[in-house]
PDB file of C-alpha atoms in Angstrom:
ATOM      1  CA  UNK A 326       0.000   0.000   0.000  1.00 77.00           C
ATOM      2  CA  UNK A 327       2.949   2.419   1.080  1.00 84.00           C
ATOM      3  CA  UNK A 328       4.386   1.943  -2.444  1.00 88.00           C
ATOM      4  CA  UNK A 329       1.003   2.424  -4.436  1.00 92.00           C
ATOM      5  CA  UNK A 330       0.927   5.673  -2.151  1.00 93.00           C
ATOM      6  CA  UNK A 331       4.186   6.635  -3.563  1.00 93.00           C
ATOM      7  CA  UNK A 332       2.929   6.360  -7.075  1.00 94.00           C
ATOM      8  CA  UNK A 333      -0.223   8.102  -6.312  1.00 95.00           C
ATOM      9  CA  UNK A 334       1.789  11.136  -4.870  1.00 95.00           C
ATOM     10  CA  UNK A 335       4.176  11.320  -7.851  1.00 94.00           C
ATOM     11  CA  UNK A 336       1.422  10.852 -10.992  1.00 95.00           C
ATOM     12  CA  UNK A 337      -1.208  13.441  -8.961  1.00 94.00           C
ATOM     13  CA  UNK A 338       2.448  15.618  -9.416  1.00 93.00           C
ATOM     14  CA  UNK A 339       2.639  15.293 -12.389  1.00 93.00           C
ATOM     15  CA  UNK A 340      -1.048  16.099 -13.245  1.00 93.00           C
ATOM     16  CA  UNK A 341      -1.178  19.231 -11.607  1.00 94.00           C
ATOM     17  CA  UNK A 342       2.230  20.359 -12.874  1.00 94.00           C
ATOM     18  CA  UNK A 343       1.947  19.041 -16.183  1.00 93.00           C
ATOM     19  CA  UNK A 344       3.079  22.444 -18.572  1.00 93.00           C
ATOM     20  CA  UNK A 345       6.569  21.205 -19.648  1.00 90.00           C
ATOM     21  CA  UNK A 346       6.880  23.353 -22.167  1.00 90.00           C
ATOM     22  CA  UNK A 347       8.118  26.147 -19.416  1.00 89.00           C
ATOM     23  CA  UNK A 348      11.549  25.693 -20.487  1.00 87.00           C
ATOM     24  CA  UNK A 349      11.067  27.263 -23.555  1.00 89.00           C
ATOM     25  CA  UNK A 350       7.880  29.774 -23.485  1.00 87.00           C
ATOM     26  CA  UNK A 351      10.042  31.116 -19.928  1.00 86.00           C
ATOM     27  CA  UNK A 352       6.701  31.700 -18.429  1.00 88.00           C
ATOM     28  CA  UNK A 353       4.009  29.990 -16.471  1.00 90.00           C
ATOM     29  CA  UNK A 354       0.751  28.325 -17.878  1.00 90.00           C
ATOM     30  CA  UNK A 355      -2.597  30.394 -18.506  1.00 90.00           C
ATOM     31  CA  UNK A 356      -4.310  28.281 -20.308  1.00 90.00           C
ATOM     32  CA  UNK A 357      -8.056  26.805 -19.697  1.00 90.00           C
ATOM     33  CA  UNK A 358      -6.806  24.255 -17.263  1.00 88.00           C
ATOM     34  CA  UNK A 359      -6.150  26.874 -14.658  1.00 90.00           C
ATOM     35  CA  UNK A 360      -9.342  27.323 -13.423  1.00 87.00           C
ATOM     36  CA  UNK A 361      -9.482  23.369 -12.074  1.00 89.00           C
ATOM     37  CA  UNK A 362      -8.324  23.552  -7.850  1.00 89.00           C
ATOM     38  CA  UNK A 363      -5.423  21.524  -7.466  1.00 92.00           C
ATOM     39  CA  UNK A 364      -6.071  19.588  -4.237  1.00 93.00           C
ATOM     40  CA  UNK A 365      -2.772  20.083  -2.716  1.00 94.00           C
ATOM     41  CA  UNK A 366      -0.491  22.540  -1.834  1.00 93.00           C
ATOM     42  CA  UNK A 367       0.381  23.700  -5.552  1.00 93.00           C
ATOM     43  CA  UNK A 368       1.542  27.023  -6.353  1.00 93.00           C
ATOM     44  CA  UNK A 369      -0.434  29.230  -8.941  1.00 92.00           C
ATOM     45  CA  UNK A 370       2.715  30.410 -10.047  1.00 91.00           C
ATOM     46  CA  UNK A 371       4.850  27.225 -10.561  1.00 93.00           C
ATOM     47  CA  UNK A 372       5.881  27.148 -14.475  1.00 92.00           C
ATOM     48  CA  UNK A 373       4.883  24.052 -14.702  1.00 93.00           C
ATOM     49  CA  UNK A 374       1.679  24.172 -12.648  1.00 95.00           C
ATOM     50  CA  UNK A 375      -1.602  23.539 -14.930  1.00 94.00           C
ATOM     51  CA  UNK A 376      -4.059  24.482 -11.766  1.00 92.00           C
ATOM     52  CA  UNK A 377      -4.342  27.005  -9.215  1.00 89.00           C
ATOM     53  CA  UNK A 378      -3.915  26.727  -5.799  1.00 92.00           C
ATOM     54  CA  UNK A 379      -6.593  26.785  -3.307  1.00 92.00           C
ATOM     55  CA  UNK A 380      -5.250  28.742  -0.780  1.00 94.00           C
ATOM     56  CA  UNK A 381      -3.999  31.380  -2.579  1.00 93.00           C
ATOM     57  CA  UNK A 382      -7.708  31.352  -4.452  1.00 91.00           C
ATOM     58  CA  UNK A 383      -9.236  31.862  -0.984  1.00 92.00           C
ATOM     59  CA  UNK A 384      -7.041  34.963  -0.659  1.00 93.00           C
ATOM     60  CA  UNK A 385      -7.973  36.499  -3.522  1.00 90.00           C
ATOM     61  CA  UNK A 386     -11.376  35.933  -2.809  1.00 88.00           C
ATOM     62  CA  UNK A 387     -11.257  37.227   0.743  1.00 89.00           C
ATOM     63  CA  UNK A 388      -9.252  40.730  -0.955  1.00 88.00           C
ATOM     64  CA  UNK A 389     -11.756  41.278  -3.719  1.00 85.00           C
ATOM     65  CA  UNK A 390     -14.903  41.657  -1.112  1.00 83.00           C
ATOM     66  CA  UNK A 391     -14.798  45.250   0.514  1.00 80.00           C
ATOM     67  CA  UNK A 392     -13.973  46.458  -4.018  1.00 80.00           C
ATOM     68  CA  UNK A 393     -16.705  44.455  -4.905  1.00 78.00           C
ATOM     69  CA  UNK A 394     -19.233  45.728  -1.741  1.00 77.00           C
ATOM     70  CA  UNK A 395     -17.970  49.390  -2.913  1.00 77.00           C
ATOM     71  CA  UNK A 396     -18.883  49.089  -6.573  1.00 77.00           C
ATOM     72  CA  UNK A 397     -22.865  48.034  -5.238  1.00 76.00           C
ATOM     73  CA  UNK A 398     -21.720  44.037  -6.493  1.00 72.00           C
ATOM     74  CA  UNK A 399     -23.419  42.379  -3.189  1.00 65.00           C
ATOM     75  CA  UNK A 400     -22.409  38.659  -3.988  1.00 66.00           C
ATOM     76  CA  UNK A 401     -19.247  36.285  -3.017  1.00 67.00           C
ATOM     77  CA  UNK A 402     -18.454  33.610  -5.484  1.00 69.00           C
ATOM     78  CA  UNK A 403     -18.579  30.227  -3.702  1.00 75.00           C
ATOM     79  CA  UNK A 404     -16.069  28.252  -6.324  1.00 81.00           C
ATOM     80  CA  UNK A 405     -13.397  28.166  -4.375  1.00 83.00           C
ATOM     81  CA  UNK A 406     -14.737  26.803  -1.311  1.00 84.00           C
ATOM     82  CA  UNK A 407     -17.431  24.514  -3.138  1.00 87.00           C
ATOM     83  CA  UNK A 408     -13.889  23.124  -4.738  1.00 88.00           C
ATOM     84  CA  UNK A 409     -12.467  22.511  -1.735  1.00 90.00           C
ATOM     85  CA  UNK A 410     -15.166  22.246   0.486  1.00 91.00           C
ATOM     86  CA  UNK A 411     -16.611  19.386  -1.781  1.00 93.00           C
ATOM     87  CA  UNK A 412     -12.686  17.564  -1.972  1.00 93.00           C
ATOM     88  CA  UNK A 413     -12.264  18.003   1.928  1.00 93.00           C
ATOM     89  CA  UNK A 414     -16.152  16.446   2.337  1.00 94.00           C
ATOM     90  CA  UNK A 415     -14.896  13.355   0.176  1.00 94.00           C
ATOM     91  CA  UNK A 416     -11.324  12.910   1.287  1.00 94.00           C
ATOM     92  CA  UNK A 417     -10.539  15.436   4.895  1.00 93.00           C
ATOM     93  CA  UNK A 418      -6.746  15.181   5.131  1.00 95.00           C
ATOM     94  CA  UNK A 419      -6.009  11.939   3.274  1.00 95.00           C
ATOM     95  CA  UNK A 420      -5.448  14.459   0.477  1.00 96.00           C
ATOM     96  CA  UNK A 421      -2.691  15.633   2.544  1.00 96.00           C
ATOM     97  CA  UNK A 422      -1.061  11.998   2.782  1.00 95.00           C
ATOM     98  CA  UNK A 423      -1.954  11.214  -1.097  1.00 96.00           C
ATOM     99  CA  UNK A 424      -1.708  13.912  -3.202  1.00 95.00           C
ATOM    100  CA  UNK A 425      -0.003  17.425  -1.795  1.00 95.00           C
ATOM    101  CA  UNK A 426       3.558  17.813  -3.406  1.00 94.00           C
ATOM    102  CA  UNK A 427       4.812  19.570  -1.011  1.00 95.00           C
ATOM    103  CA  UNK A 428       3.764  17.168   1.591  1.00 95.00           C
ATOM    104  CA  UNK A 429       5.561  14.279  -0.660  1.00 96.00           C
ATOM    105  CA  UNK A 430       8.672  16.803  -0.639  1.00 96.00           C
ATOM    106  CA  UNK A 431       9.031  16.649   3.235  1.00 97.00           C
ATOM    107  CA  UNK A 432       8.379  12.810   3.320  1.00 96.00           C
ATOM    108  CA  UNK A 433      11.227  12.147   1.200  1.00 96.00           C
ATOM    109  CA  UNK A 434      13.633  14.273   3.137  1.00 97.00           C
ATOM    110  CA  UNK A 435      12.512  12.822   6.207  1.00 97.00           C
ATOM    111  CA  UNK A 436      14.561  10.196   5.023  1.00 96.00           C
ATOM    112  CA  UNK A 437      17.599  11.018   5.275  1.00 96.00           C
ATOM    113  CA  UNK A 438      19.572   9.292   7.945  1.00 96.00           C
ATOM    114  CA  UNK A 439      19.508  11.296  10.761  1.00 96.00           C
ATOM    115  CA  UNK A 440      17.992  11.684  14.629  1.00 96.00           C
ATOM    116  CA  UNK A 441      14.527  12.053  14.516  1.00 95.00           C
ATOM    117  CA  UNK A 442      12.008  14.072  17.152  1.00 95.00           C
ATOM    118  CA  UNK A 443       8.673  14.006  17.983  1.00 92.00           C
ATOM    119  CA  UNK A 444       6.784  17.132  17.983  1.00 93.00           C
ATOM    120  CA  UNK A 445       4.817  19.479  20.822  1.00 92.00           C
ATOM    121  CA  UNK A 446       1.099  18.947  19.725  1.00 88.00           C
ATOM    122  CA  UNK A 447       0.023  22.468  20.843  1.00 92.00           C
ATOM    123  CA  UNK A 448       1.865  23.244  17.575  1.00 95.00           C
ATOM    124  CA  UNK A 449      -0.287  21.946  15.206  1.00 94.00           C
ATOM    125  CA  UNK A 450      -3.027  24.860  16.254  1.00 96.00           C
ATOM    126  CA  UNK A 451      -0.712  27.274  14.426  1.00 97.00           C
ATOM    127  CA  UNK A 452      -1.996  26.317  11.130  1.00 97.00           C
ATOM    128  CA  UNK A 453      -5.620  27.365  12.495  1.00 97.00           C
ATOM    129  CA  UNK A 454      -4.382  30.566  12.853  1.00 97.00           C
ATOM    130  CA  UNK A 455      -2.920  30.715   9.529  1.00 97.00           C
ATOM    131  CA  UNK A 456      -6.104  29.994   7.818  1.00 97.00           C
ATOM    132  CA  UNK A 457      -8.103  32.504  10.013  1.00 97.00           C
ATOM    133  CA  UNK A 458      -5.449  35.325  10.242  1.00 96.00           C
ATOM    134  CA  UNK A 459      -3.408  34.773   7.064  1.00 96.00           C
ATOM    135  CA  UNK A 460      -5.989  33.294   4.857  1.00 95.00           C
ATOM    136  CA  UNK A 461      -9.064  35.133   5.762  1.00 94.00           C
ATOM    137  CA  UNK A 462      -8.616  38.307   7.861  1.00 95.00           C
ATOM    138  CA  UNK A 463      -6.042  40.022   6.286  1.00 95.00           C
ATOM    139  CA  UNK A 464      -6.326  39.952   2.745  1.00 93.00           C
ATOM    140  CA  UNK A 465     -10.259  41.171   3.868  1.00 90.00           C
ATOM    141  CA  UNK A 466      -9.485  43.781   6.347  1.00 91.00           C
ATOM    142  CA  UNK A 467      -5.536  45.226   5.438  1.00 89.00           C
ATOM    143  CA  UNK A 468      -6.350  47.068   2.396  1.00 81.00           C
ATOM    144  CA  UNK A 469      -4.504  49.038  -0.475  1.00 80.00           C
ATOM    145  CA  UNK A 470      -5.083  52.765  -1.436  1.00 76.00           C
ATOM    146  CA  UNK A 471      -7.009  51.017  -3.916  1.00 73.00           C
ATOM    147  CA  UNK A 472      -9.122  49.045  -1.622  1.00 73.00           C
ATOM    148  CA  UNK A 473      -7.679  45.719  -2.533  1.00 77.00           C
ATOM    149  CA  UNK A 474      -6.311  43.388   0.095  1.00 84.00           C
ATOM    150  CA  UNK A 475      -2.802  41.001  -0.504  1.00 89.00           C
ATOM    151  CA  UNK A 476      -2.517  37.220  -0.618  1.00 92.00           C
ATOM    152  CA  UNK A 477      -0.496  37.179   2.531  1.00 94.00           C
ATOM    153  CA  UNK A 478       0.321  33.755   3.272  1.00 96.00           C
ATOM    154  CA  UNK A 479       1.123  33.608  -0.397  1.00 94.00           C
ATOM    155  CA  UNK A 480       3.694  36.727  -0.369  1.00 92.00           C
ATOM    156  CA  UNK A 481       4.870  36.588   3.424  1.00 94.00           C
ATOM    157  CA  UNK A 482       4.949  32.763   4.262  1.00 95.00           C
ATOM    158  CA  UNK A 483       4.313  29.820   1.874  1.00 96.00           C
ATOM    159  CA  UNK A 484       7.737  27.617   1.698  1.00 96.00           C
ATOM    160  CA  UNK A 485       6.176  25.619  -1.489  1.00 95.00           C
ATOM    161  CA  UNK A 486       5.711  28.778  -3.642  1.00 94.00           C
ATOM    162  CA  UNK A 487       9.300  30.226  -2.910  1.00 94.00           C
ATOM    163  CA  UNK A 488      10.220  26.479  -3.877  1.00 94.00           C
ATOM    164  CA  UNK A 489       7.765  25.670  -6.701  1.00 93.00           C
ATOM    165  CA  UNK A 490       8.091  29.638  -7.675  1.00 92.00           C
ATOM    166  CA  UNK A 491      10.052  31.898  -6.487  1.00 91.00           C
ATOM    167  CA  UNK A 492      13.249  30.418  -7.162  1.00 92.00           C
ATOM    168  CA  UNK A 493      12.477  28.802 -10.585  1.00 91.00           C
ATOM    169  CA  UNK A 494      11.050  31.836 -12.049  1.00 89.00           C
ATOM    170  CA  UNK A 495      14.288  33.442 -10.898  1.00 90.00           C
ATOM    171  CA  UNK A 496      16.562  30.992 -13.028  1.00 89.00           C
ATOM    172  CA  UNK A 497      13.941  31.808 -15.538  1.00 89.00           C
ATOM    173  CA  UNK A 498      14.510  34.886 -15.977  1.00 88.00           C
ATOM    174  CA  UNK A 499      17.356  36.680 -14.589  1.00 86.00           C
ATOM    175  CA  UNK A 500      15.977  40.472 -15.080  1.00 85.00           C
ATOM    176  CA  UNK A 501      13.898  38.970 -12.132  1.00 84.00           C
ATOM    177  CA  UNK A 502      16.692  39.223 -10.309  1.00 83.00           C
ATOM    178  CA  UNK A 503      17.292  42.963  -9.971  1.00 82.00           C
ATOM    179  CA  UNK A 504      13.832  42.933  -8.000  1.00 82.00           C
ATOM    180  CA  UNK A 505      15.352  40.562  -5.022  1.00 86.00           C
ATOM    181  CA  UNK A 506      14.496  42.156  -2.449  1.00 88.00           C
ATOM    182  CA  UNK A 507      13.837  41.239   1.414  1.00 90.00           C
ATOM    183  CA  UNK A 508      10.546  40.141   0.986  1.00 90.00           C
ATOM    184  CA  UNK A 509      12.066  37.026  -1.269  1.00 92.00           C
ATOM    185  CA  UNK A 510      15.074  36.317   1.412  1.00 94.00           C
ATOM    186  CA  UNK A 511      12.284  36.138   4.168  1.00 95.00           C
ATOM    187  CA  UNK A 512      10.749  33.320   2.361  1.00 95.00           C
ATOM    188  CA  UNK A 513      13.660  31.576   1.103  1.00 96.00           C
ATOM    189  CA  UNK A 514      14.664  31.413   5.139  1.00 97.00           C
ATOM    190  CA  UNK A 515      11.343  30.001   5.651  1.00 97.00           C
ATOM    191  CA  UNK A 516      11.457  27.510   3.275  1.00 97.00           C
ATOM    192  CA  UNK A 517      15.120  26.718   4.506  1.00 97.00           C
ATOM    193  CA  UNK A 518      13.589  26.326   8.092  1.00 97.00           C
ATOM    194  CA  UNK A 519      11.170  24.039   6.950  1.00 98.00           C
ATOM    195  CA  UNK A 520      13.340  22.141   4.585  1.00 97.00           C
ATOM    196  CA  UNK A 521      15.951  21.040   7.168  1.00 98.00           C
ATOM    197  CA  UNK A 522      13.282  20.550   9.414  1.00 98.00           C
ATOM    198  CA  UNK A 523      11.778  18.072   7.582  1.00 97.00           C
ATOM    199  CA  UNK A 524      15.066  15.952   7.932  1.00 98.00           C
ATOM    200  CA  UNK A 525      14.196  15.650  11.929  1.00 98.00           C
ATOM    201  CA  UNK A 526      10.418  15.286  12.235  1.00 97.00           C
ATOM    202  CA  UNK A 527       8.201  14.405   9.944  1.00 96.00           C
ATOM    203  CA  UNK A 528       5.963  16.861   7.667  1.00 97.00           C
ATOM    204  CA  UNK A 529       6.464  19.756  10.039  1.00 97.00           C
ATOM    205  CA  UNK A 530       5.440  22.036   7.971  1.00 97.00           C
ATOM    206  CA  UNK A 531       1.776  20.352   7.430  1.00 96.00           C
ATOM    207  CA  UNK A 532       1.347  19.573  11.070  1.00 96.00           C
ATOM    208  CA  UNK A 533       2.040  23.351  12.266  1.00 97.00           C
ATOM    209  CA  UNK A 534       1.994  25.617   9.561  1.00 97.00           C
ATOM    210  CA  UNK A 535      -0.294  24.820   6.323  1.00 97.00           C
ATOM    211  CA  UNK A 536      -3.530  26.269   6.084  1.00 97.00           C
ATOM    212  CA  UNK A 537      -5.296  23.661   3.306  1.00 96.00           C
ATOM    213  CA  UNK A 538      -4.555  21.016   5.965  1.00 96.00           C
ATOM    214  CA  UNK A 539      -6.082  23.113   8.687  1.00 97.00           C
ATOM    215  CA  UNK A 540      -9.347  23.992   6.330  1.00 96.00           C
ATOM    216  CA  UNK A 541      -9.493  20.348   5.462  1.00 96.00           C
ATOM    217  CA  UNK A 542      -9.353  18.945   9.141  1.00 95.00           C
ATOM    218  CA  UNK A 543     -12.730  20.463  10.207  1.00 94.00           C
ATOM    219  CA  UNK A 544     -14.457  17.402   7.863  1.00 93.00           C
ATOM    220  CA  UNK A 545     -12.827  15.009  10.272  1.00 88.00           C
ATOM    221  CA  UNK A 546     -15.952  13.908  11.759  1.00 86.00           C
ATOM    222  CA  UNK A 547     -17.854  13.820   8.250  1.00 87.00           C
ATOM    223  CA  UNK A 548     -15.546  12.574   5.468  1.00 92.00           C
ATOM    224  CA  UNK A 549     -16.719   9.946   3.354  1.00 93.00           C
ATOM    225  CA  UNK A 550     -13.444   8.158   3.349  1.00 93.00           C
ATOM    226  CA  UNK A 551     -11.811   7.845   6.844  1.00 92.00           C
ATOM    227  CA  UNK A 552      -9.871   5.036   8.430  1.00 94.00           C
ATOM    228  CA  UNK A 553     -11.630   3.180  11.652  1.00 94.00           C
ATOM    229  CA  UNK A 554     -10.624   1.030  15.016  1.00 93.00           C
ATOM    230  CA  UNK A 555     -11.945  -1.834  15.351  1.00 92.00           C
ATOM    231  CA  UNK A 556     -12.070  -1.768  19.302  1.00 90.00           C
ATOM    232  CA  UNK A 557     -12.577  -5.480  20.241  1.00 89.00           C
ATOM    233  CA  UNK A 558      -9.141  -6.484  18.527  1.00 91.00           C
ATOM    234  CA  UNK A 559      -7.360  -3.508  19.612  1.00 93.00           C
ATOM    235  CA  UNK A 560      -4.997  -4.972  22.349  1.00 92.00           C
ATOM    236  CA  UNK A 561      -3.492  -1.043  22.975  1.00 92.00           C
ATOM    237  CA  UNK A 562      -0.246  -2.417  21.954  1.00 93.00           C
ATOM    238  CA  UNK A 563       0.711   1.242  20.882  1.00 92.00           C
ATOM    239  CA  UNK A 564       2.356  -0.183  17.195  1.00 94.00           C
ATOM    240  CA  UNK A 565       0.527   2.117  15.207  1.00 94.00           C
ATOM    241  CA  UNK A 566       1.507   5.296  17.420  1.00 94.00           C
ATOM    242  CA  UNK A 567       5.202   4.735  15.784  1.00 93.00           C
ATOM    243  CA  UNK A 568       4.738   4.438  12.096  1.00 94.00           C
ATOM    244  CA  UNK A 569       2.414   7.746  12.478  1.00 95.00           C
ATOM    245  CA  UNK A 570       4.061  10.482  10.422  1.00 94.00           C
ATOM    246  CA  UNK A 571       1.392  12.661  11.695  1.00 95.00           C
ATOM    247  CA  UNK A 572       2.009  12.318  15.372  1.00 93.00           C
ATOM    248  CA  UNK A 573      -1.134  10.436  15.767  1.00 94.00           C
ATOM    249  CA  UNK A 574      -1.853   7.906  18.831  1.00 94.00           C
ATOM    250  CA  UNK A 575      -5.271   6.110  16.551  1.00 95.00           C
ATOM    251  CA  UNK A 576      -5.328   3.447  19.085  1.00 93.00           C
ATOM    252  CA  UNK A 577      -6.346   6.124  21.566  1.00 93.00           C
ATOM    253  CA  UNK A 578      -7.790   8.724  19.380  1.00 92.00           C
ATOM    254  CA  UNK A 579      -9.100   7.122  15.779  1.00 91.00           C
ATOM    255  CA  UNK A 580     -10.631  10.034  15.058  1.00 90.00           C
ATOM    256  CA  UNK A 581      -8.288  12.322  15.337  1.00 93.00           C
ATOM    257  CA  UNK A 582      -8.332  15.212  13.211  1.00 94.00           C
ATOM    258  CA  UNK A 583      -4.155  15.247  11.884  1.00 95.00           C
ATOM    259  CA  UNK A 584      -5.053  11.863  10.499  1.00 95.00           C
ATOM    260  CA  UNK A 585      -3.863  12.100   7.015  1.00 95.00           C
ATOM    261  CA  UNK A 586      -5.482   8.151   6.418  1.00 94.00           C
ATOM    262  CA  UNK A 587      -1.463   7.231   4.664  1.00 94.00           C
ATOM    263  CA  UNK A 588      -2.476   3.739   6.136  1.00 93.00           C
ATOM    264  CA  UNK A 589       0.675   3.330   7.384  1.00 94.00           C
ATOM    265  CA  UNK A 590      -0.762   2.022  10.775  1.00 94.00           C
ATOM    266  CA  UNK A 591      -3.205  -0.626   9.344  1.00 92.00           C
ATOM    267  CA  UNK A 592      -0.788  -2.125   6.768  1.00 90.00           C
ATOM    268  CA  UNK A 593       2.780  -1.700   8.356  1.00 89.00           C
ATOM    269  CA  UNK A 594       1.988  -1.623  12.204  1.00 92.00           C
ATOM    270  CA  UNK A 595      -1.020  -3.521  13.099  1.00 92.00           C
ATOM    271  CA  UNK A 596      -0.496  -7.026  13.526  1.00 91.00           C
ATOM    272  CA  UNK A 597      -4.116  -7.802  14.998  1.00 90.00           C
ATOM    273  CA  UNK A 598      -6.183  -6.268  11.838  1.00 90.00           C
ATOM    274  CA  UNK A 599      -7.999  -3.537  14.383  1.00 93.00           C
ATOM    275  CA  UNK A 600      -7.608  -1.123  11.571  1.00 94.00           C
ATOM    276  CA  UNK A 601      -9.678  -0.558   8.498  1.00 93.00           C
ATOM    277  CA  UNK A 602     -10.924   1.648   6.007  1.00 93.00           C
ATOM    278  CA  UNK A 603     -14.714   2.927   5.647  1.00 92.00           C
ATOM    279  CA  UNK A 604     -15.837   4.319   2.505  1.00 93.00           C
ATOM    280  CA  UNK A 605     -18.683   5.817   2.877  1.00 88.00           C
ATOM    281  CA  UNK A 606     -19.882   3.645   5.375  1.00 85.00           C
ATOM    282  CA  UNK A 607     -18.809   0.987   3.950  1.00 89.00           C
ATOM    283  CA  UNK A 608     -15.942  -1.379   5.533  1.00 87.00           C
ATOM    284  CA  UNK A 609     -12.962  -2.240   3.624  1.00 82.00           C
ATOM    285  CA  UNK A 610     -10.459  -4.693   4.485  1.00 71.00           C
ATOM    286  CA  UNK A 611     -11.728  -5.644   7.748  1.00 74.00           C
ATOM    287  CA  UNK A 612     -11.695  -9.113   8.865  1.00 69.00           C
ATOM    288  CA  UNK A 613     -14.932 -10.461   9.560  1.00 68.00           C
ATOM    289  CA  UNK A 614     -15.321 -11.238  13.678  1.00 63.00           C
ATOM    290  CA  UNK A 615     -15.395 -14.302  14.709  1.00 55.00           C
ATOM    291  CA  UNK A 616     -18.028 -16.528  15.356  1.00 45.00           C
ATOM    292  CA  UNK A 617     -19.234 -17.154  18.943  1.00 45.00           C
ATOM    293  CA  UNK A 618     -20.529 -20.166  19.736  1.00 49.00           C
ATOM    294  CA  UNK A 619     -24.163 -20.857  21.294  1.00 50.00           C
ATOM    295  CA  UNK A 620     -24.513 -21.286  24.436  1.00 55.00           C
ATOM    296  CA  UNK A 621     -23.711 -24.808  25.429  1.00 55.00           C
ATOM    297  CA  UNK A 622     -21.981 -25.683  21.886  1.00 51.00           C
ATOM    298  CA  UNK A 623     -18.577 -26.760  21.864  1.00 53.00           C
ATOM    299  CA  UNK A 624     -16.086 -23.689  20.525  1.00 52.00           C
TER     300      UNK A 624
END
């Protein structure tokens, strides 16, 4: 399963940064494919990206409200957050596990041979702020002369555009380079950070920082697709608390909302088949239970 995962990471790559022809037009793709939401992390402004990205979507969105309420246009378009709100009803954070580059990126760093930490779970509400603060408030209420608001997370924080973006546009085109300014070294420290953090603990930068994961944990509770415990084989032997890359205890807490359902625990850890996936409501993979006998016949 962990290998089909692999290949399931690097063809939904692909897909979503499938313009190849970067190299030689020197600039990114605007063609009609770049309306479709990619469902990761994906940068508008990678070259080779043929989608937008989500967050940077919801941004725009949120900085186009107080011009549009000014000019009498009293409406909000909802296809950004249908997009996503529709993937995250389907999928919650398994789309973080299965197809986010950027959370691919970190997983193959992780393995490089090194020491490797755990991580303070009060961090992972920082990416809650994000979303609110980052994501929603500013661009809406930090304005322009103009009126318009700024993708912030886009311009101040996000690691995957200065490494999808920001530095391949630069080798792209080196008049780019006479606009370097601090803005681009604050990011490129950022990214850094993250980067050689990655090395030590797993995904840090989706379990504290990214605001699609946040926005996609709150369908936790109400995702069709969603990994379960089966309680009555569960012996608590704590096996599937280790292979978590998410920090995740699922013996203790199945439904736990940094699941990211890479089924690591029910096909590497879990030797008594107490874990199994529901799509749906529909069990997959679990073992049926086994038969009790009737009362007075012979087990």
């Amino acid at each position: 399963m962990e290998l089909m995962r692999k290949w399931v990471q690097v063809i939904t790559g692909f897909l979503i940064n499938a313009y190849w022809a970067f190299p030689f037009t020197r600039t990114i793709y605007q063609g009609p494919l770049k309306v479709i939401c990619a469902p990761g992390l994906n940068c508008y402004s990678c070259p080779a990206s043929t989608s937008y990205c989500a967050i940077g979507a919801l941004q725009q969105l949120m900085a186009g409200v107080r011009p549009a309420l000014e000019n009498g246009q009293y409406f909000l378009g909802f296809y950004v957050l249908g997009s996503i709100g529709v993937l995250g009803a389907f999928f919650g954070r398994l789309i973080c596990g299965w197809a986010c580059p950027f959370g691919f990126v970190q997983e193959l760093i992780h393995k490089i041979p090194s020491p490797k930490f755990g991580l303070p779970r009060p961090l992972k509400y920082v990416k809650y702020f994000m979303l609110v603060f980052f994501v929603f408030l500013l661009p809406l209420l930090v304005v322009d002369q103009f009126g318009g608001g700024h993708p912030w997370f886009c311009k101040y924080v996000c690691p995957a555009g200065t490494a999808e973006a920001g530095i391949p546009m630069l080798l792209m085109q080196p008049s780019l380079r006479t606009t370097i300014g601090w803005l681009f070294y604050n990011k490129l420290i950022i990214m850094t950070v993250f980067l050689v953090w990655a090395v030590f603990v797993s995904r840090p930068f989706c379990r504290t920082t990214c605001p699609l994961g946040a926005f996609y944990s709150l369908f936790a509770k109400a995702r069709l697709v969603k990994l379960r415990l089966d309680e009555a084989r569960c012996t608590k032997c704590g096996a599937c608390h280790r292979v978590c890359p998410m920090g995740v205890k699922f013996s203790e807490e199945p439904d736990d909302v940094e699941c990211i359902s890479c089924m690591a625990c029910m096909n590497e850890a879990c030797k008594e088949n107490a874990i199994y996936l529901e799509v749906g409501g529909v069990a997959f993979g679990r073992p049926p239970q086994p038969r009790v006998p009737a009362k007075g016949e012979a087990p």
